[in-house]
Amino acid sequence: MFPAKNWREYNHRYRFEASKCKKCNHIEFPSRIICPKCKGRDFEVVDLPQEGKIVTYTIQYVPPVGFEDLSPYVVAIVELTNGVRVTTQIADCTVDEIKNVSRVVMEIRKIREDGESGIIAYGYKFVPQNK
Ligand SMILES: [Zn+2]
């Protein structure tokens, strides 16, 4: 059984799905109830491309609780091939290596392990394309 929070995020974290506004075709990720462009409320589910390029990144030296083991790690804004931008961790990449990375691809990876329950949450991360 999924904890409530994991269940709610299932579609965008595991299946990399976004919402496309039926009125103005804007694609929003993660999904929202109201389109930020036209205030429309009718959406269809679309799959996002699994490749993109790094627009900008930052190094996380002081991670949130539960992510201490990963520090330091890279968090980037990735522009997918359809123009949608996502905030994501860049895995398999050191702080030095990120300077030379531009193309990245999506992979489903372990995000965190909940201490008490021992439940392992998976979700999307991006890794350098030519690695
Ligand atoms: Zn819209």
PDB file of N, CA and C in Angstrom, residues 56-94:
ATOM      1  N   THR A  56      19.900  25.333 -16.681  1.00  0.00           N
ATOM      2  CA  THR A  56      20.703  25.861 -15.597  1.00  0.00           C
ATOM      3  C   THR A  56      20.723  24.825 -14.487  1.00  0.00           C
ATOM      4  N   TYR A  57      21.675  24.935 -13.589  1.00  0.00           N
ATOM      5  CA  TYR A  57      21.742  23.971 -12.500  1.00  0.00           C
ATOM      6  C   TYR A  57      22.305  24.619 -11.249  1.00  0.00           C
ATOM      7  N   THR A  58      22.128  23.949 -10.135  1.00  0.00           N
ATOM      8  CA  THR A  58      22.694  24.392  -8.875  1.00  0.00           C
ATOM      9  C   THR A  58      23.199  23.168  -8.128  1.00  0.00           C
ATOM     10  N   ILE A  59      24.168  23.368  -7.274  1.00  0.00           N
ATOM     11  CA  ILE A  59      24.694  22.267  -6.469  1.00  0.00           C
ATOM     12  C   ILE A  59      24.056  22.335  -5.095  1.00  0.00           C
ATOM     13  N   GLN A  60      23.473  21.235  -4.673  1.00  0.00           N
ATOM     14  CA  GLN A  60      22.810  21.186  -3.369  1.00  0.00           C
ATOM     15  C   GLN A  60      23.791  20.646  -2.326  1.00  0.00           C
ATOM     16  N   TYR A  61      24.288  21.537  -1.488  1.00  0.00           N
ATOM     17  CA  TYR A  61      25.226  21.127  -0.436  1.00  0.00           C
ATOM     18  C   TYR A  61      24.519  20.881   0.889  1.00  0.00           C
ATOM     19  N   VAL A  62      23.368  21.509   1.068  1.00  0.00           N
ATOM     20  CA  VAL A  62      22.609  21.353   2.311  1.00  0.00           C
ATOM     21  C   VAL A  62      21.252  20.744   1.957  1.00  0.00           C
ATOM     22  N   PRO A  63      21.211  19.431   1.878  1.00  0.00           N
ATOM     23  CA  PRO A  63      19.993  18.765   1.388  1.00  0.00           C
ATOM     24  C   PRO A  63      18.890  18.731   2.447  1.00  0.00           C
ATOM     25  N   PRO A  64      17.635  18.543   1.999  1.00  0.00           N
ATOM     26  CA  PRO A  64      16.532  18.377   2.941  1.00  0.00           C
ATOM     27  C   PRO A  64      16.682  17.063   3.706  1.00  0.00           C
ATOM     28  N   VAL A  65      15.964  16.946   4.810  1.00  0.00           N
ATOM     29  CA  VAL A  65      15.994  15.732   5.635  1.00  0.00           C
ATOM     30  C   VAL A  65      15.640  14.516   4.777  1.00  0.00           C
ATOM     31  N   GLY A  66      16.443  13.478   4.905  1.00  0.00           N
ATOM     32  CA  GLY A  66      16.187  12.262   4.141  1.00  0.00           C
ATOM     33  C   GLY A  66      17.083  12.145   2.917  1.00  0.00           C
ATOM     34  N   PHE A  67      17.759  13.243   2.549  1.00  0.00           N
ATOM     35  CA  PHE A  67      18.603  13.228   1.357  1.00  0.00           C
ATOM     36  C   PHE A  67      20.076  13.485   1.694  1.00  0.00           C
ATOM     37  N   GLU A  68      20.404  13.382   2.997  1.00  0.00           N
ATOM     38  CA  GLU A  68      21.765  13.722   3.439  1.00  0.00           C
ATOM     39  C   GLU A  68      22.828  12.866   2.749  1.00  0.00           C
ATOM     40  N   ASP A  69      22.519  11.609   2.501  1.00  0.00           N
ATOM     41  CA  ASP A  69      23.508  10.705   1.909  1.00  0.00           C
ATOM     42  C   ASP A  69      23.919  11.107   0.495  1.00  0.00           C
ATOM     43  N   LEU A  70      23.080  11.860  -0.180  1.00  0.00           N
ATOM     44  CA  LEU A  70      23.335  12.214  -1.577  1.00  0.00           C
ATOM     45  C   LEU A  70      24.236  13.439  -1.723  1.00  0.00           C
ATOM     46  N   SER A  71      24.340  14.238  -0.691  1.00  0.00           N
ATOM     47  CA  SER A  71      25.003  15.528  -0.777  1.00  0.00           C
ATOM     48  C   SER A  71      26.510  15.408  -1.030  1.00  0.00           C
ATOM     49  N   PRO A  72      27.126  16.266  -1.850  1.00  0.00           N
ATOM     50  CA  PRO A  72      26.416  17.262  -2.665  1.00  0.00           C
ATOM     51  C   PRO A  72      25.858  16.640  -3.946  1.00  0.00           C
ATOM     52  N   TYR A  73      24.735  17.154  -4.411  1.00  0.00           N
ATOM     53  CA  TYR A  73      24.178  16.646  -5.659  1.00  0.00           C
ATOM     54  C   TYR A  73      23.695  17.804  -6.532  1.00  0.00           C
ATOM     55  N   VAL A  74      23.459  17.481  -7.783  1.00  0.00           N
ATOM     56  CA  VAL A  74      23.113  18.501  -8.770  1.00  0.00           C
ATOM     57  C   VAL A  74      21.603  18.530  -8.982  1.00  0.00           C
ATOM     58  N   VAL A  75      21.018  19.724  -8.897  1.00  0.00           N
ATOM     59  CA  VAL A  75      19.616  19.926  -9.245  1.00  0.00           C
ATOM     60  C   VAL A  75      19.593  20.859 -10.446  1.00  0.00           C
ATOM     61  N   ALA A  76      18.867  20.467 -11.476  1.00  0.00           N
ATOM     62  CA  ALA A  76      18.881  21.252 -12.713  1.00  0.00           C
ATOM     63  C   ALA A  76      17.481  21.527 -13.222  1.00  0.00           C
ATOM     64  N   ILE A  77      17.385  22.565 -14.041  1.00  0.00           N
ATOM     65  CA  ILE A  77      16.179  22.775 -14.841  1.00  0.00           C
ATOM     66  C   ILE A  77      16.508  22.215 -16.219  1.00  0.00           C
ATOM     67  N   VAL A  78      15.734  21.230 -16.625  1.00  0.00           N
ATOM     68  CA  VAL A  78      15.953  20.568 -17.913  1.00  0.00           C
ATOM     69  C   VAL A  78      14.832  20.967 -18.865  1.00  0.00           C
ATOM     70  N   GLU A  79      15.220  21.418 -20.048  1.00  0.00           N
ATOM     71  CA  GLU A  79      14.221  21.706 -21.080  1.00  0.00           C
ATOM     72  C   GLU A  79      14.087  20.485 -21.963  1.00  0.00           C
ATOM     73  N   LEU A  80      12.902  19.877 -21.949  1.00  0.00           N
ATOM     74  CA  LEU A  80      12.655  18.668 -22.738  1.00  0.00           C
ATOM     75  C   LEU A  80      12.555  19.031 -24.221  1.00  0.00           C
ATOM     76  N   THR A  81      12.569  18.018 -25.065  1.00  0.00           N
ATOM     77  CA  THR A  81      12.572  18.276 -26.509  1.00  0.00           C
ATOM     78  C   THR A  81      11.295  18.964 -26.996  1.00  0.00           C
ATOM     79  N   ASN A  82      10.220  18.962 -26.187  1.00  0.00           N
ATOM     80  CA  ASN A  82       9.002  19.681 -26.572  1.00  0.00           C
ATOM     81  C   ASN A  82       8.913  21.061 -25.920  1.00  0.00           C
ATOM     82  N   GLY A  83       9.996  21.476 -25.226  1.00  0.00           N
ATOM     83  CA  GLY A  83      10.012  22.820 -24.657  1.00  0.00           C
ATOM     84  C   GLY A  83       9.564  22.907 -23.208  1.00  0.00           C
ATOM     85  N   VAL A  84       8.973  21.818 -22.674  1.00  0.00           N
ATOM     86  CA  VAL A  84       8.539  21.823 -21.271  1.00  0.00           C
ATOM     87  C   VAL A  84       9.773  21.755 -20.373  1.00  0.00           C
ATOM     88  N   ARG A  85       9.772  22.570 -19.323  1.00  0.00           N
ATOM     89  CA  ARG A  85      10.906  22.568 -18.391  1.00  0.00           C
ATOM     90  C   ARG A  85      10.540  21.859 -17.101  1.00  0.00           C
ATOM     91  N   VAL A  86      11.458  21.011 -16.621  1.00  0.00           N
ATOM     92  CA  VAL A  86      11.239  20.289 -15.377  1.00  0.00           C
ATOM     93  C   VAL A  86      12.441  20.509 -14.455  1.00  0.00           C
ATOM     94  N   THR A  87      12.160  20.552 -13.168  1.00  0.00           N
ATOM     95  CA  THR A  87      13.221  20.614 -12.172  1.00  0.00           C
ATOM     96  C   THR A  87      13.520  19.193 -11.742  1.00  0.00           C
ATOM     97  N   THR A  88      14.787  18.798 -11.747  1.00  0.00           N
ATOM     98  CA  THR A  88      15.121  17.409 -11.506  1.00  0.00           C
ATOM     99  C   THR A  88      16.525  17.265 -10.939  1.00  0.00           C
ATOM    100  N   GLN A  89      16.743  16.159 -10.271  1.00  0.00           N
ATOM    101  CA  GLN A  89      18.107  15.833  -9.865  1.00  0.00           C
ATOM    102  C   GLN A  89      18.848  15.229 -11.054  1.00  0.00           C
ATOM    103  N   ILE A  90      20.110  15.561 -11.194  1.00  0.00           N
ATOM    104  CA  ILE A  90      20.954  14.923 -12.207  1.00  0.00           C
ATOM    105  C   ILE A  90      21.783  13.862 -11.488  1.00  0.00           C
ATOM    106  N   ALA A  91      21.554  12.601 -11.824  1.00  0.00           N
ATOM    107  CA  ALA A  91      22.245  11.496 -11.170  1.00  0.00           C
ATOM    108  C   ALA A  91      23.453  11.072 -12.010  1.00  0.00           C
ATOM    109  N   ASP A  92      24.287  10.225 -11.438  1.00  0.00           N
ATOM    110  CA  ASP A  92      25.483   9.707 -12.138  1.00  0.00           C
ATOM    111  C   ASP A  92      26.371  10.836 -12.646  1.00  0.00           C
ATOM    112  N   CYS A  93      26.489  11.881 -11.878  1.00  0.00           N
ATOM    113  CA  CYS A  93      27.218  13.049 -12.340  1.00  0.00           C
ATOM    114  C   CYS A  93      27.784  13.783 -11.132  1.00  0.00           C
ATOM    115  N   THR A  94      29.090  13.960 -11.105  1.00  0.00           N
ATOM    116  CA  THR A  94      29.681  14.665  -9.969  1.00  0.00           C
ATOM    117  C   THR A  94      29.584  16.178 -10.173  1.00  0.00           C
TER     118      THR A  94
END
